[in-house]
GROMACS .gro file of C-alpha atoms in nm:
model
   91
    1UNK     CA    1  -5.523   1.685  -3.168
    2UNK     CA    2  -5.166   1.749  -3.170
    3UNK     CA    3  -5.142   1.979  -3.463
    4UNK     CA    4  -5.022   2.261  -3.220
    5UNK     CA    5  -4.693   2.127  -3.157
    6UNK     CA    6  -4.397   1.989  -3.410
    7UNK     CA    7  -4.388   1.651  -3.218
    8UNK     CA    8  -4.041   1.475  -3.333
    9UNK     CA    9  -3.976   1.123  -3.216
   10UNK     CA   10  -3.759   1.289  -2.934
   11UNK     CA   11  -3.974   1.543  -2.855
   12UNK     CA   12  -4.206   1.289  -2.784
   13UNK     CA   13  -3.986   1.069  -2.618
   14UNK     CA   14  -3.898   1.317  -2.354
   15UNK     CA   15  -4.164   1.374  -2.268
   16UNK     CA   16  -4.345   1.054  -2.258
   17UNK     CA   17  -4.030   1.003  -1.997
   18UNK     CA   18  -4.083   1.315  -1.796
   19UNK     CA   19  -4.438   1.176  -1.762
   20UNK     CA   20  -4.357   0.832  -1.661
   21UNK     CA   21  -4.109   0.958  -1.423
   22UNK     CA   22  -4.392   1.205  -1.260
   23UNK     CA   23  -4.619   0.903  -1.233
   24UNK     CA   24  -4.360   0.672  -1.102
   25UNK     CA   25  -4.254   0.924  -0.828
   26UNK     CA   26  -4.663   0.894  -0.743
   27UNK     CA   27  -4.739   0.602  -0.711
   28UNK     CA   28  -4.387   0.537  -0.500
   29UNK     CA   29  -4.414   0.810  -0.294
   30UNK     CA   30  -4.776   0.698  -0.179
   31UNK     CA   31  -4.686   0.352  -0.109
   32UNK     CA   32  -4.353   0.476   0.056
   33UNK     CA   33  -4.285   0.770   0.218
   34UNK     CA   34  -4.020   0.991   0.109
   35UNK     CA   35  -3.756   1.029   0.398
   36UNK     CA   36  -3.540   1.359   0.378
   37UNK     CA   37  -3.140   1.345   0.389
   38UNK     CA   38  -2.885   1.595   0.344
   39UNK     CA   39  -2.634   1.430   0.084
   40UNK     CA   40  -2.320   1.645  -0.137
   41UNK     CA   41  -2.612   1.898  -0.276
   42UNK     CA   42  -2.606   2.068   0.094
   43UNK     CA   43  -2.954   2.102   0.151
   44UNK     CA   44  -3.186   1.874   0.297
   45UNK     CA   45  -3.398   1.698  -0.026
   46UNK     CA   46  -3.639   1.393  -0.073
   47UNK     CA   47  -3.693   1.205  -0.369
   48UNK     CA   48  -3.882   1.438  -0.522
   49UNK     CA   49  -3.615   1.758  -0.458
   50UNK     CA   50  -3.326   1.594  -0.648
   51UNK     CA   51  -3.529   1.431  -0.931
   52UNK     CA   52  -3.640   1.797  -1.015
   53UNK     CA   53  -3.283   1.892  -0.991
   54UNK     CA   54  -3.162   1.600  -1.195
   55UNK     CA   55  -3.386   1.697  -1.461
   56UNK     CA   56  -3.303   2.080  -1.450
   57UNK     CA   57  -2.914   1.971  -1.444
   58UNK     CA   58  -2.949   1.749  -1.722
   59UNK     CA   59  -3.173   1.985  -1.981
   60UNK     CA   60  -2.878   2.262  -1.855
   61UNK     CA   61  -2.579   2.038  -1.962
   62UNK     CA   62  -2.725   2.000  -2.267
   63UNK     CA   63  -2.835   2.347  -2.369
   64UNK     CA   64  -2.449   2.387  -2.258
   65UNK     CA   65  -2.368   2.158  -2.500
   66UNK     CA   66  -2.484   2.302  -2.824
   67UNK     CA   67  -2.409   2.641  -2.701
   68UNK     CA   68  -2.016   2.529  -2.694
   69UNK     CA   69  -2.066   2.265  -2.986
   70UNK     CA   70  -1.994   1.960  -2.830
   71UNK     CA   71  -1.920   1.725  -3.124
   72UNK     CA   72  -2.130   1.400  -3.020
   73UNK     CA   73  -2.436   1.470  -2.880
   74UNK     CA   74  -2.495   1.084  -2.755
   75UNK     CA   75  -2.198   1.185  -2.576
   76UNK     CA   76  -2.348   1.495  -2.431
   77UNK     CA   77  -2.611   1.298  -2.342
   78UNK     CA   78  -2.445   0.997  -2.184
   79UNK     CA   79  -2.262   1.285  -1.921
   80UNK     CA   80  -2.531   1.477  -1.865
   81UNK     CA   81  -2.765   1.121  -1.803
   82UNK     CA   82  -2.449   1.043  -1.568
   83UNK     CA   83  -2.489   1.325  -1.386
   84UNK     CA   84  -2.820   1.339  -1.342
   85UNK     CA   85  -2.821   0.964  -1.219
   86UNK     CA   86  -2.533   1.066  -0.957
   87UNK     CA   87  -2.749   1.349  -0.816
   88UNK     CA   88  -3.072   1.124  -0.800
   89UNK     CA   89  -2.880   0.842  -0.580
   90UNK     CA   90  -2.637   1.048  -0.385
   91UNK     CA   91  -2.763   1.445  -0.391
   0.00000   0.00000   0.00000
């Protein structure tokens, strides 16, 4: 079924969490609405808004990454995750 694709453990991974995070935002969002703020981004966001941005930020510091050869990517990977969590709770 999945012939179409080389699925790697990571690969799949990422996007098994991409999904969960879609669904999560779901079923939150309908049994709490989101409430917009204006936090260090500069633009007014909801939940929603900044995990979309997290995710972007995060896939760009890592494409970053390999372009300048970062040495460790769990390293990479534990900033850009950083990051990403710091723009979800305060963005």
């Amino acid at each position: 079924m999945l012939d179409w694709m080389y699925w790697t453990t990571p690969v799949a991974i990422t996007f098994s969490g991409i999904i969960v995070m879609i669904a999560g935002m779901t079923i939150w969002g309908h049994y709490r609405t989101p409430i917009l703020r204006k936090g260090f981004l500069g633009i007014v966001t909801d939940r929603g808004d900044r995990l979309y941005i997290s995710i972007i930020t995060f896939a760009l510091l890592m494409v970053l990454s390999f372009a300048f050869e970062v040495p460790s990517a769990l390293l990479s990977a534990l900033v850009a995750a950083s990051v990403s969590a710091v723009i979800l709770k305060w963005g």
